[in-house]
mmCIF file of C-alpha atoms in Angstrom:
data_model
loop_
_atom_site.group_PDB
_atom_site.id
_atom_site.type_symbol
_atom_site.label_atom_id
_atom_site.label_comp_id
_atom_site.label_asym_id
_atom_site.label_seq_id
_atom_site.Cartn_x
_atom_site.Cartn_y
_atom_site.Cartn_z
ATOM 1 C CA LEU M 1 15.617 9.246 4.899
ATOM 2 C CA VAL M 2 18.278 11.696 6.956
ATOM 3 C CA ILE M 3 21.947 11.708 6.283
ATOM 4 C CA GLU M 4 23.793 13.620 8.615
ATOM 5 C CA GLU M 5 28.102 13.491 8.381
ATOM 6 C CA GLY M 6 28.247 10.074 6.699
ATOM 7 C CA THR M 7 25.046 8.535 8.779
ATOM 8 C CA ALA M 8 21.578 7.551 7.597
ATOM 9 C CA ARG M 9 18.824 6.946 9.637
ATOM 10 C CA VAL M 10 15.236 6.118 7.960
ATOM 11 C CA TYR M 11 11.951 7.465 10.041
ATOM 12 C CA THR M 12 8.557 6.037 9.065
ATOM 13 C CA ARG M 13 6.003 8.851 8.395
ATOM 14 C CA ASN M 14 5.255 8.879 12.328
ATOM 15 C CA GLY M 15 8.490 9.337 13.046
ATOM 16 C CA HIS M 16 9.534 5.844 14.051
ATOM 17 C CA ASP M 17 13.326 4.863 13.447
ATOM 18 C CA TRP M 18 13.312 1.915 11.302
ATOM 19 C CA SER M 19 17.024 2.290 9.985
ATOM 20 C CA ASP M 20 17.482 -1.476 11.392
ATOM 21 C CA ARG M 21 14.815 -2.923 9.266
ATOM 22 C CA TYR M 22 16.180 -1.151 6.158
ATOM 23 C CA PRO M 23 20.140 -1.972 5.733
ATOM 24 C CA GLY M 24 20.371 -1.851 2.251
ATOM 25 C CA ILE M 25 19.015 1.385 1.985
ATOM 26 C CA VAL M 26 21.050 3.044 5.056
ATOM 27 C CA ARG M 27 24.316 1.532 3.455
ATOM 28 C CA ALA M 28 23.165 3.173 0.145
ATOM 29 C CA ALA M 29 22.879 6.650 1.971
ATOM 30 C CA SER M 30 26.061 6.664 3.779
ATOM 31 C CA ASN M 31 27.694 6.334 0.033
ATOM 32 C CA LEU M 32 25.743 9.299 -1.260
ATOM 33 C CA ARG M 33 27.896 12.340 -2.029
ATOM 34 C CA CYS M 34 26.584 15.191 0.209
ATOM 35 C CA ARG M 35 27.228 16.331 3.829
ATOM 36 C CA SER M 36 23.760 15.878 4.833
ATOM 37 C CA ALA M 37 20.223 15.634 3.294
ATOM 38 C CA ILE M 38 16.749 14.747 3.958
ATOM 39 C CA ILE M 39 14.826 12.291 1.233
ATOM 40 C CA ASP M 40 11.369 11.907 0.783
ATOM 41 C CA GLY M 41 10.309 8.554 -0.520
ATOM 42 C CA GLU M 42 8.682 4.917 -0.235
ATOM 43 C CA ALA M 43 10.074 1.653 0.346
ATOM 44 C CA ILE M 44 8.930 -1.003 -2.056
ATOM 45 C CA VAL M 45 9.836 -4.437 -3.213
ATOM 46 C CA GLN M 46 9.737 -5.149 -6.692
ATOM 47 C CA ASP M 47 8.205 -8.550 -8.370
ATOM 48 C CA GLY M 48 9.613 -10.147 -11.339
ATOM 49 C CA ASN M 49 7.793 -7.700 -13.628
ATOM 50 C CA GLY M 50 9.338 -4.893 -11.603
ATOM 51 C CA SER M 51 6.127 -3.229 -10.384
ATOM 52 C CA SER M 52 5.867 -3.007 -6.437
ATOM 53 C CA ASP M 53 4.618 -5.950 -4.453
ATOM 54 C CA PHE M 54 2.800 -4.691 -1.374
ATOM 55 C CA ASP M 55 2.311 -8.365 -0.273
ATOM 56 C CA ALA M 56 6.179 -8.743 -0.356
ATOM 57 C CA LEU M 57 7.335 -5.970 1.729
ATOM 58 C CA PRO M 58 6.319 -7.005 5.310
ATOM 59 C CA THR M 59 8.409 -10.218 5.067
ATOM 60 C CA SER M 60 11.237 -8.671 3.527
ATOM 61 C CA ILE M 61 10.953 -5.445 6.454
ATOM 62 C CA GLN M 62 10.742 -8.429 9.087
ATOM 63 C CA SER M 63 13.700 -10.184 7.461
ATOM 64 C CA ARG M 64 15.921 -7.145 7.316
ATOM 65 C CA SER M 65 16.056 -8.039 3.500
ATOM 66 C CA ASN M 66 18.526 -6.321 1.255
ATOM 67 C CA ASN M 67 15.734 -6.366 -2.024
ATOM 68 C CA ILE M 68 13.920 -3.210 -0.399
ATOM 69 C CA ILE M 69 14.426 -0.232 -2.402
ATOM 70 C CA LEU M 70 13.643 3.294 -1.570
ATOM 71 C CA CYS M 71 12.104 5.373 -4.360
ATOM 72 C CA ALA M 72 13.082 8.610 -3.886
ATOM 73 C CA PHE M 73 10.434 11.696 -4.959
ATOM 74 C CA ASP M 74 11.715 14.636 -3.064
ATOM 75 C CA LEU M 75 14.177 16.333 -1.571
ATOM 76 C CA LEU M 76 13.809 18.510 1.592
ATOM 77 C CA HIS M 77 17.323 19.425 2.541
ATOM 78 C CA LEU M 78 20.732 19.743 1.135
ATOM 79 C CA ASN M 79 23.911 20.403 2.726
ATOM 80 C CA GLY M 80 22.256 22.783 5.289
ATOM 81 C CA VAL M 81 20.259 24.258 2.596
ATOM 82 C CA ASP M 82 16.362 24.296 3.280
ATOM 83 C CA LEU M 83 15.088 23.481 -0.497
ATOM 84 C CA ARG M 84 11.286 23.148 0.719
ATOM 85 C CA GLN M 85 10.378 26.486 -0.358
ATOM 86 C CA GLN M 86 11.486 25.998 -4.128
ATOM 87 C CA ILE M 87 9.540 24.270 -6.609
ATOM 88 C CA LEU M 88 9.089 20.763 -6.657
ATOM 89 C CA LEU M 89 10.805 20.768 -10.294
ATOM 90 C CA ASP M 90 13.613 22.466 -8.866
ATOM 91 C CA ARG M 91 13.821 20.177 -5.956
ATOM 92 C CA ARG M 92 13.616 16.844 -8.146
ATOM 93 C CA SER M 93 16.434 18.162 -10.249
ATOM 94 C CA GLU M 94 18.608 18.243 -7.263
ATOM 95 C CA LEU M 95 17.476 15.031 -6.010
ATOM 96 C CA SER M 96 17.958 13.222 -9.334
ATOM 97 C CA HIS M 97 21.910 14.890 -9.332
ATOM 98 C CA LEU M 98 22.416 13.679 -5.735
ATOM 99 C CA LEU M 99 21.346 9.972 -6.605
ATOM 100 C CA GLY M 100 23.289 9.787 -9.861
ATOM 101 C CA GLY M 101 22.180 6.717 -12.321
ATOM 102 C CA ASP M 102 23.277 3.607 -10.543
ATOM 103 C CA PRO M 103 20.934 0.809 -11.381
ATOM 104 C CA THR M 104 21.935 -1.308 -8.645
ATOM 105 C CA SER M 105 21.806 1.431 -5.545
ATOM 106 C CA ARG M 106 18.848 0.687 -3.198
ATOM 107 C CA ILE M 107 18.055 4.152 -3.753
ATOM 108 C CA GLN M 108 16.314 5.022 -7.157
ATOM 109 C CA PHE M 109 14.904 7.908 -8.624
ATOM 110 C CA SER M 110 11.015 7.948 -8.684
ATOM 111 C CA GLU M 111 10.873 9.114 -12.537
ATOM 112 C CA GLU M 112 7.944 11.487 -13.129
ATOM 113 C CA PHE M 113 5.135 11.316 -16.178
ATOM 114 C CA ILE M 114 4.409 14.630 -17.351
ATOM 115 C CA GLY M 115 1.185 14.457 -19.500
ATOM 116 C CA SER M 116 -2.374 13.575 -19.496
ATOM 117 C CA GLY M 117 -3.321 11.896 -16.144
ATOM 118 C CA ALA M 118 -6.092 10.108 -17.429
ATOM 119 C CA VAL M 119 -3.690 8.407 -20.068
ATOM 120 C CA PHE M 120 -1.302 7.420 -17.355
ATOM 121 C CA PHE M 121 -4.133 6.228 -14.890
ATOM 122 C CA LYS M 122 -5.585 3.783 -17.582
ATOM 123 C CA ALA M 123 -2.193 2.484 -18.103
ATOM 124 C CA CYS M 124 -1.490 1.975 -14.464
ATOM 125 C CA ALA M 125 -5.260 0.581 -14.365
ATOM 126 C CA ASP M 126 -4.374 -1.925 -17.418
ATOM 127 C CA ASN M 127 -1.158 -3.166 -15.919
ATOM 128 C CA ASN M 128 -3.310 -4.029 -12.319
ATOM 129 C CA LEU M 129 -1.015 -1.146 -10.235
ATOM 130 C CA GLU M 130 -2.160 0.419 -7.119
ATOM 131 C CA GLY M 131 -2.613 3.737 -8.393
ATOM 132 C CA VAL M 132 -1.031 7.300 -9.332
ATOM 133 C CA ALA M 133 0.506 10.035 -7.315
ATOM 134 C CA SER M 134 -0.165 13.545 -8.930
ATOM 135 C CA LYS M 135 1.880 16.495 -7.873
ATOM 136 C CA LEU M 136 2.014 20.414 -8.809
ATOM 137 C CA ILE M 137 5.180 20.783 -10.332
ATOM 138 C CA ILE M 138 5.461 24.423 -9.302
ATOM 139 C CA SER M 139 4.367 23.512 -5.209
ATOM 140 C CA PRO M 140 6.670 24.005 -2.517
ATOM 141 C CA TYR M 141 6.838 21.217 0.022
ATOM 142 C CA ARG M 142 4.206 20.672 2.429
ATOM 143 C CA SER M 143 4.330 18.178 5.176
ATOM 144 C CA GLY M 144 0.303 16.362 5.565
ATOM 145 C CA ARG M 145 -2.601 16.540 3.392
ATOM 146 C CA THR M 146 -2.774 18.854 0.603
ATOM 147 C CA LYS M 147 -4.425 19.755 -2.801
ATOM 148 C CA THR M 148 -0.966 20.140 -4.636
ATOM 149 C CA TRP M 149 -0.426 16.307 -3.542
ATOM 150 C CA LEU M 150 -3.140 13.914 -4.654
ATOM 151 C CA THR M 151 -3.235 10.331 -4.528
ATOM 152 C CA THR M 152 -5.763 8.518 -7.039
ATOM 153 C CA LYS M 153 -6.386 4.437 -6.419
ATOM 154 C CA CYS M 154 -7.336 1.634 -8.939
ATOM 155 C CA PHE M 155 -9.901 -0.278 -7.897
ATOM 156 C CA THR M 156 -11.257 -3.353 -9.488
ATOM 157 C CA GLU M 157 -14.028 -6.188 -8.757
ATOM 158 C CA SER M 158 -13.808 -9.873 -8.410
ATOM 159 C CA THR M 159 -15.675 -12.534 -6.755
ATOM 160 C CA PHE M 160 -15.175 -14.568 -3.982
ATOM 161 C CA VAL M 161 -17.054 -17.305 -1.794
ATOM 162 C CA VAL M 162 -17.685 -16.437 1.988
ATOM 163 C CA ILE M 163 -16.049 -18.472 4.592
ATOM 164 C CA GLY M 164 -17.137 -16.435 7.442
ATOM 165 C CA THR M 165 -17.406 -13.045 9.259
ATOM 166 C CA ASP M 166 -15.627 -11.458 11.849
ATOM 167 C CA SER M 167 -16.092 -7.559 13.591
ATOM 168 C CA ASP M 168 -13.653 -4.958 13.167
ATOM 169 C CA ARG M 169 -11.672 -4.223 15.967
ATOM 170 C CA LYS M 170 -11.761 -0.699 15.825
ATOM 171 C CA THR M 171 -15.856 -0.018 14.561
ATOM 172 C CA GLY M 172 -17.702 -3.355 15.388
ATOM 173 C CA ALA M 173 -18.552 -3.245 11.858
ATOM 174 C CA VAL M 174 -19.488 -6.980 10.141
ATOM 175 C CA ARG M 175 -16.752 -7.900 7.708
ATOM 176 C CA ALA M 176 -17.039 -10.940 5.212
ATOM 177 C CA LEU M 177 -13.929 -13.464 5.095
ATOM 178 C CA LEU M 178 -13.042 -14.405 1.801
ATOM 179 C CA ALA M 179 -11.486 -17.100 -0.359
ATOM 180 C CA PRO M 180 -11.042 -17.258 -4.532
ATOM 181 C CA THR M 181 -13.985 -19.090 -6.017
ATOM 182 C CA ASP M 182 -11.368 -20.795 -8.183
ATOM 183 C CA SER M 183 -8.998 -22.728 -5.953
ATOM 184 C CA ASP M 184 -8.703 -26.117 -5.228
ATOM 185 C CA GLY M 185 -9.419 -25.518 -1.556
ATOM 186 C CA LEU M 186 -9.997 -22.406 0.329
ATOM 187 C CA SER M 187 -7.141 -19.850 1.226
ATOM 188 C CA TYR M 188 -7.985 -16.716 2.636
ATOM 189 C CA VAL M 189 -7.449 -13.516 1.011
ATOM 190 C CA GLY M 190 -8.875 -10.931 2.874
ATOM 191 C CA ALA M 191 -12.052 -9.379 4.649
ATOM 192 C CA ALA M 192 -14.243 -7.288 2.840
ATOM 193 C CA TYR M 193 -16.976 -4.627 4.856
ATOM 194 C CA ILE M 194 -20.780 -5.242 3.456
ATOM 195 C CA ALA M 195 -21.452 -2.091 1.768
ATOM 196 C CA LEU M 196 -25.319 -3.159 0.879
ATOM 197 C CA GLY M 197 -27.876 -1.078 2.264
ATOM 198 C CA GLY M 198 -31.581 -1.693 3.378
ATOM 199 C CA ASP M 199 -33.348 -4.735 2.200
ATOM 200 C CA ARG M 200 -30.024 -6.091 0.334
ATOM 201 C CA ARG M 201 -27.818 -5.962 3.989
ATOM 202 C CA ILE M 202 -30.819 -7.295 5.915
ATOM 203 C CA ALA M 203 -30.906 -10.636 3.296
ATOM 204 C CA ILE M 204 -27.061 -10.853 3.070
ATOM 205 C CA LEU M 205 -26.721 -11.127 6.764
ATOM 206 C CA ALA M 206 -29.792 -13.253 6.971
ATOM 207 C CA GLU M 207 -28.146 -15.824 4.583
ATOM 208 C CA LEU M 208 -24.549 -15.867 6.278
ATOM 209 C CA GLU M 209 -26.497 -16.469 9.882
ATOM 210 C CA ARG M 210 -28.310 -19.085 7.722
ATOM 211 C CA LEU M 211 -25.168 -20.628 6.646
ATOM 212 C CA THR M 212 -23.305 -20.694 9.833
ATOM 213 C CA THR M 213 -21.320 -23.952 10.843
ATOM 214 C CA SER M 214 -18.847 -24.870 13.536
ATOM 215 C CA TRP M 215 -16.124 -25.853 10.601
ATOM 216 C CA ALA M 216 -13.352 -23.641 10.554
ATOM 217 C CA ALA M 217 -11.842 -22.643 6.999
ATOM 218 C CA PHE M 218 -8.480 -22.111 8.488
ATOM 219 C CA LYS M 219 -6.445 -21.314 11.535
ATOM 220 C CA SER M 220 -7.823 -17.622 13.009
ATOM 221 C CA SER M 221 -5.716 -15.469 15.666
ATOM 222 C CA ARG M 222 -8.998 -14.354 16.799
ATOM 223 C CA PRO M 223 -11.292 -17.773 16.942
ATOM 224 C CA SER M 224 -13.544 -16.422 19.867
ATOM 225 C CA ASP M 225 -14.517 -13.600 17.152
ATOM 226 C CA VAL M 226 -15.201 -15.733 13.950
ATOM 227 C CA LYS M 227 -18.296 -17.056 12.721
ATOM 228 C CA TRP M 228 -17.726 -19.868 10.375
ATOM 229 C CA CYS M 229 -20.032 -20.081 7.511
ATOM 230 C CA LYS M 230 -20.540 -22.950 4.696
ATOM 231 C CA PRO M 231 -18.717 -21.659 1.711
ATOM 232 C CA ARG M 232 -21.996 -21.155 -0.400
ATOM 233 C CA LEU M 233 -22.270 -17.227 -0.935
ATOM 234 C CA ARG M 234 -20.464 -15.773 -3.464
ATOM 235 C CA VAL M 235 -19.857 -12.367 -3.216
ATOM 236 C CA ARG M 236 -18.829 -9.584 -5.869
ATOM 237 C CA VAL M 237 -15.936 -7.481 -3.979
ATOM 238 C CA LYS M 238 -14.738 -3.789 -5.085
ATOM 239 C CA HIS M 239 -10.951 -3.577 -4.070
ATOM 240 C CA LEU M 240 -7.712 -1.915 -4.681
ATOM 241 C CA ALA M 241 -5.861 -3.281 -7.509
ATOM 242 C CA GLY M 242 -2.247 -5.372 -7.041
ATOM 243 C CA GLY M 243 -1.322 -7.643 -4.609
ATOM 244 C CA LYS M 244 -2.481 -11.204 -3.503
ATOM 245 C CA HIS M 245 -4.409 -9.927 -0.356
ATOM 246 C CA LEU M 246 -7.356 -7.486 -0.506
ATOM 247 C CA ARG M 247 -7.045 -3.979 0.756
ATOM 248 C CA HIS M 248 -9.976 -1.499 1.150
ATOM 249 C CA ALA M 249 -12.291 -4.216 0.163
ATOM 250 C CA THR M 250 -16.276 -3.699 0.049
ATOM 251 C CA ILE M 251 -19.014 -6.057 -0.756
ATOM 252 C CA ARG M 252 -21.446 -4.596 -3.707
ATOM 253 C CA GLY M 253 -23.483 -7.710 -4.311
ATOM 254 C CA PHE M 254 -24.258 -11.429 -3.766
ATOM 255 C CA SER M 255 -25.403 -14.517 -5.219
ATOM 256 C CA HIS M 256 -25.672 -18.415 -4.310
ATOM 257 C CA SER M 257 -23.390 -20.775 -5.660
#
């Protein structure tokens, strides 16, 4: 988030100007009491419990919704002063003072937890949250990947039924298309890579081939690339916690239903 002479612009990590997609954040930034600032943060949409709802974010961005919040966690520049060489605690103190405590603002200060990382990670996992970002409190600001800023993701395992396969567009690797086992109908929840080797990989691919059918479980944007199969193979899937759709999903085991 870049503020200059009362004008605010929002940029992605790749440098794309997405200011028009975050109107609420832009308006909130224009009201901050500073001549200029560069703020680092993450845009989120909250669910009814106040947790970040990853699945709701793309829809909100597309509709230019006002329910998107910027969780601000670092301050790089303020009023022409480069703060990047200051330690993290000092930068965050300046950021907290700049943002104030308005609970209705579309820019909120991301509060920290200082203590046992293991205890905090367990709490996140117990509440089905995506994970934890850990930062060294005495570190200066560094762009890109660094050992002083780590993310630890919470993974969980669930059981799904395979309804088809396709190939990853980048790698060509086979992916299983999945649906929940407890739904009244077949609703697509995402794809998982087959993380099985040796005889187990040969066995699951052979079984998927045996179950091939011409019946389509849902409308696909890539129909020529999908091989549908009868929903009879259950798979145990490791995936990122939180959200209604699968992310970072891999198949760890399978059985017949």
